[in-house]
XYZ file of C-alpha atoms in Angstrom:
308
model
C 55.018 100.305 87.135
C 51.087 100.179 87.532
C 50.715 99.223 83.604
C 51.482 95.944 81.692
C 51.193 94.131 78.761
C 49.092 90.987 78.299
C 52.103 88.820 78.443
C 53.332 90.255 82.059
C 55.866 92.610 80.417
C 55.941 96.394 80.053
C 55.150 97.625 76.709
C 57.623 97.898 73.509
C 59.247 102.008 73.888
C 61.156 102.957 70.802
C 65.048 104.350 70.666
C 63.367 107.798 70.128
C 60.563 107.742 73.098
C 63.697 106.681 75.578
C 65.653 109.320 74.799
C 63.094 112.161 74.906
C 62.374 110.302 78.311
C 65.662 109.874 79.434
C 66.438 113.789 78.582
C 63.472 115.118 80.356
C 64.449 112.645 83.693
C 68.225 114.492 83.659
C 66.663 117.431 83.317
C 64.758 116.985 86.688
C 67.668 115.541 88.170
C 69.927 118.467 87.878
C 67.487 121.145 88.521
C 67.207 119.080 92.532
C 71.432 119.477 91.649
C 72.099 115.830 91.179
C 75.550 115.058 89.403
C 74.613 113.020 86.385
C 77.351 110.957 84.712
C 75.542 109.387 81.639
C 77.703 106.966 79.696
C 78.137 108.272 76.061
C 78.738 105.531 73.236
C 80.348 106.791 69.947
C 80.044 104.164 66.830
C 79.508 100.690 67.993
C 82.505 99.945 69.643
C 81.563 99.858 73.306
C 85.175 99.644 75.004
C 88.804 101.349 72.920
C 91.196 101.262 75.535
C 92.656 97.861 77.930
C 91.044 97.992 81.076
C 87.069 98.189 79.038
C 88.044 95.742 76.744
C 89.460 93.251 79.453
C 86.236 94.086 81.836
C 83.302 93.196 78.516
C 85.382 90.731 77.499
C 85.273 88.797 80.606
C 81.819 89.193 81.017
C 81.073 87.636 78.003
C 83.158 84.927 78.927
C 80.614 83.134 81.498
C 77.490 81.275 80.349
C 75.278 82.552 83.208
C 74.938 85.996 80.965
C 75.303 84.892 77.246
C 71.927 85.032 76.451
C 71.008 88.720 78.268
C 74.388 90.802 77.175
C 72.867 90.895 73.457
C 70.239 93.448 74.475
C 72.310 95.185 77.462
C 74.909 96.544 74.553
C 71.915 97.501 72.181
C 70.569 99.408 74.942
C 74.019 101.106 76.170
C 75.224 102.410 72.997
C 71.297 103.918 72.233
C 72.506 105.803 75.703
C 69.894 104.290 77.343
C 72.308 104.708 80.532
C 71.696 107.931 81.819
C 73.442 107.948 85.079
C 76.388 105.871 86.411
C 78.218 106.106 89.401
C 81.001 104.031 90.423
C 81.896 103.994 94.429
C 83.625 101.022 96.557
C 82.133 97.976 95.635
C 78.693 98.864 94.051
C 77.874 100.049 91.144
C 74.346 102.637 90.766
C 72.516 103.398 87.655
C 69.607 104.756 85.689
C 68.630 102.858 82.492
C 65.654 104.817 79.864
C 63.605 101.788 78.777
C 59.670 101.342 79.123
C 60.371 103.370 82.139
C 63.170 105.007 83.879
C 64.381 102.016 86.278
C 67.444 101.938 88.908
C 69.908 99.697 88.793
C 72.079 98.421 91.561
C 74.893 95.752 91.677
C 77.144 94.916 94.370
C 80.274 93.263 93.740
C 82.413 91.757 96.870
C 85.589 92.781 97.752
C 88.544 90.512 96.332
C 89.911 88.098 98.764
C 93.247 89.399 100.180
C 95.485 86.520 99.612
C 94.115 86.845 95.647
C 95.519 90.518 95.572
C 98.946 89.905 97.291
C 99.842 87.326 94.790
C 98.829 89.676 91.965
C 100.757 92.652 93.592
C 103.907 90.009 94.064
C 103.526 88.734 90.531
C 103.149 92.233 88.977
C 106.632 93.214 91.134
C 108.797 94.939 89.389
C 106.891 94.501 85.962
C 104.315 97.744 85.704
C 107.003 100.684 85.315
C 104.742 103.615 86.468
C 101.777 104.946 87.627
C 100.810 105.776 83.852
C 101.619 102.826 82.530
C 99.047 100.961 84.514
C 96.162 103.026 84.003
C 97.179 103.168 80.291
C 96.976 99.105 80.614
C 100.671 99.360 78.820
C 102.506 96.571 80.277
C 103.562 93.045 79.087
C 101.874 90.237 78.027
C 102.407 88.289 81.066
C 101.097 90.989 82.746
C 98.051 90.920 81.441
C 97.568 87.515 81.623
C 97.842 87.477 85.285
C 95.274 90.533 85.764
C 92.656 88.932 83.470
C 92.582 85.680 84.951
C 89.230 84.044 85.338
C 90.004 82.841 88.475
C 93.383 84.497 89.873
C 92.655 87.837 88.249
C 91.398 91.019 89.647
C 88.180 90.978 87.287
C 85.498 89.504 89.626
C 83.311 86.333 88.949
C 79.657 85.927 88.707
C 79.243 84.370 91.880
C 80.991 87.525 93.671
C 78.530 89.680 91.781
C 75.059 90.638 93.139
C 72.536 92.041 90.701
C 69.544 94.164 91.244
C 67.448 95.634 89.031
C 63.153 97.963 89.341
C 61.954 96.523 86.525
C 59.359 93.563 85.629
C 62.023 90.922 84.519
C 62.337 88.167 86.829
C 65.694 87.250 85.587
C 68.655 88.743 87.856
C 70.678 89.878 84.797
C 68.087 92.001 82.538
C 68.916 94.421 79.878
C 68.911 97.276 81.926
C 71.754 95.478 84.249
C 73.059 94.529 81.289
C 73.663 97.786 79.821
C 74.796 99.015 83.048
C 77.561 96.605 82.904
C 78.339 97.393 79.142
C 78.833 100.343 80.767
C 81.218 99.937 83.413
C 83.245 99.111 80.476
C 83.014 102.177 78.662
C 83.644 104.025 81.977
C 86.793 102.226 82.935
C 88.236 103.824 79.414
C 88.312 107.171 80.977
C 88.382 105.772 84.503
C 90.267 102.834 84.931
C 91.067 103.203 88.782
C 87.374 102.717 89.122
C 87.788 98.924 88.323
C 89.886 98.598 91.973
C 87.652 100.787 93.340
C 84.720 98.326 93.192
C 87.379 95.307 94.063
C 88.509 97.363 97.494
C 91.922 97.882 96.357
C 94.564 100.480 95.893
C 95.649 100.399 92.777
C 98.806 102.549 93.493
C 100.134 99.188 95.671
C 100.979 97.570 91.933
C 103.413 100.220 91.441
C 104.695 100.611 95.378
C 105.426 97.265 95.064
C 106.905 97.296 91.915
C 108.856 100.059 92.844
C 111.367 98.419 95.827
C 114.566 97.333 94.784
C 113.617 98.251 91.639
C 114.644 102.207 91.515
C 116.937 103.432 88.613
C 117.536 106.922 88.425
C 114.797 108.258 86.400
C 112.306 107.219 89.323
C 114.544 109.407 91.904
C 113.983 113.087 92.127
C 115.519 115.696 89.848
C 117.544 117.382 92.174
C 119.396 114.767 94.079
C 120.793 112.848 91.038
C 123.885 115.555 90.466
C 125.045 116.908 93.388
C 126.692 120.531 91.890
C 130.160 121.935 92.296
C 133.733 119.885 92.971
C 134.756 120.662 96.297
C 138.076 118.693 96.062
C 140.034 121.646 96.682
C 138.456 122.467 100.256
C 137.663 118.731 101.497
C 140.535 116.882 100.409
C 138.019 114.491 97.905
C 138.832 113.164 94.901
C 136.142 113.782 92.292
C 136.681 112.415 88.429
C 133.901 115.054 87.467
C 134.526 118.751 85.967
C 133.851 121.596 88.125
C 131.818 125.367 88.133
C 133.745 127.658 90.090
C 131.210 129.630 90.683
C 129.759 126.454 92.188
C 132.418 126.041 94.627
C 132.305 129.601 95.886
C 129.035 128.928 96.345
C 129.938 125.641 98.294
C 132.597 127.054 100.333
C 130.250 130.402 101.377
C 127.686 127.740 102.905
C 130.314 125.407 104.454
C 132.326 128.535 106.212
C 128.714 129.981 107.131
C 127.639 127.028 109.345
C 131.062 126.344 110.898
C 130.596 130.169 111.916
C 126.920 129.782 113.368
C 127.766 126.450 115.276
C 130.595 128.073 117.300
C 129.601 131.230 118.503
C 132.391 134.007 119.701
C 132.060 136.354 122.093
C 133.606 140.126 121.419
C 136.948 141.121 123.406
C 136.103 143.087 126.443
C 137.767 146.388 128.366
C 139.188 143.235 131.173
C 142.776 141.946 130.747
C 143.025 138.230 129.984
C 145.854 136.154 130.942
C 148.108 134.306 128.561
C 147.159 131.227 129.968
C 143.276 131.694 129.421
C 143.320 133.438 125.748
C 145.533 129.694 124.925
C 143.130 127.907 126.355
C 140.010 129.533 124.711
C 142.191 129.548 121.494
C 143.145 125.445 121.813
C 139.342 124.663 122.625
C 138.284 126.975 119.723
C 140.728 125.145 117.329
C 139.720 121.738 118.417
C 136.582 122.673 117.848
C 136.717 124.022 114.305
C 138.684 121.137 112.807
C 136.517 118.237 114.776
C 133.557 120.396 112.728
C 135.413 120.527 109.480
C 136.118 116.747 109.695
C 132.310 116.061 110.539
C 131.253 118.322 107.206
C 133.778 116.788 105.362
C 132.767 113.250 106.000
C 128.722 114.146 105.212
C 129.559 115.212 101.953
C 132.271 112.909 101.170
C 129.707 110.095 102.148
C 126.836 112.164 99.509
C 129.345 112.378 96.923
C 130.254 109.027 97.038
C 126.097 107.537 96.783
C 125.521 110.065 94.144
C 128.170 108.500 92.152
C 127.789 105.558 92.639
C 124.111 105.559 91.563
């Protein structure tokens, strides 16, 4: 800025004169094709969902921002944020206040031994993908994400903040109101929160997920293997049957015992007795060491499927 006031500051802008200024700014921005994500406040409640809530709650939790956060929600739900992008570990933004300033904060990655205990103490807890973007889990859960310390939420000191405007102080409104909202973002956009921590949030659930399948997680079409082919392998099956399933079984079955031995066509020549036995035996042999193979695979899925 190339203006002040007397006392070192920029100049008092109202809620009105920030907004006309923050509207004609976007409209520059997207006429040079910049994607602007402004962060929208409805009513007074900042966060609605888990994952914001958690996030401005534990900001509010350390005494190195108590006194600036005041004037950083004031200013986000005015939408005084008119840009906010979100990539792996840092965190951009344009605030509307006496000016239009930038905002930048970098946050560090978390430390790896941190996020294998949370995956290992989230195992087998967080039942699907859905679930933990929804933030619908238990309370231990929870408890164990939102740690101060242990938790996946970062801490001050693992926070670097950077701000254009006059105010000597590292944490400012404008940085303020960016971080308001972050938490207003992370209600749409939760998978942005391990985004800026380095982290897959999909690992929760991988985790989670071995020795831990039932059958709802496996897919639709190998949980009931169709048709009882009891009649044609010899297997006992408990289960009722479709004929039309068996045909359909059988067809397949007789088909690929057909392509894996391949017979030649008689010719004009005379074969001997001895030969045409031969050929015959080997055939034979063949045929039933092929049945007794097929037999056993499907005996063998039969069995799993039931048994699961």
């Amino acid at each position: 800025m190339s203006w002040k006031s007397s006392w070192g500051y920029a100049p008092y802008v109202s809620v009105a004169e920030r907004k006309k200024q923050a509207a004609k700014k976007v409209t520059q921005l997207k006429k040079k094709g910049e994607d602007i994500q402004p962060i929208c406040i409805e009513g007074r409640t900042i966060s609605k969902t888990f994952w914001g809530k958690a996030w401005c709650k534990h900001l509010e939790g350390f005494s190195d921002y108590e006194n600036r956060l005041p004037r950083g929600r004031t200013y986000v739900r005015n939408g005084s944020v008119i840009d906010l992008k979100v990539k792996a570990g840092e965190i951009k933004a344009l605030v509307s206040g006496s000016s239009i300033y930038t905002v930048e904060i970098k946050i560090n990655p978390i430390v790896n031994t941190k996020w294998e205990t949370l995956v290992k103490e989230c195992s087998g807890k967080i039942e699907s993908l859905i679930e933990l973007l929804q933030g619908k889990f238990s309370k231990g859960v929870m408890e164990v994400i939102t740690d101060c310390d242990k938790g996946l939420f970062p801490s001050p000191r693992e926070i670097k903040l950077n701000c254009s405007c006059y105010d000597w102080a590292d944490m400012c409104k404008h940085v303020a109101a960016v971080l308001y909202g972050v938490g207003a973002r992370l209600d749409t956009r939760p998978e942005d929160l391990f985004l800026l921590r380095y982290v897959d949030h999909k690992e929760l659930i991988a985790y989670a997920g071995s020795g831990h399948l039932s059958g709802k997680n496996l897919p639709q079409d190998n949980q009931k293997l169709t048709g009882d082919l009891s009649a044609l392998f010899g297997i006992d099956l408990e289960e009722d049957v479709d004929p039309s399933e068996i045909k359909k079984e059988v067809k397949q079955v007789k088909n690929k015992e057909k392509n894996s031995i391949p017979i030649k066509k008689q010719t004009a020549k005379k074969r001997t007795l001895t030969s045409s036995t031969s050929r015959s035996k080997k055939e034979n042999s063949a045929m039933v060491l092929k049945k007794k193979e097929t037999q056993k695979k499907i005996k063998k899925t039969l069995i799993k499927k039931k048994g699961e």
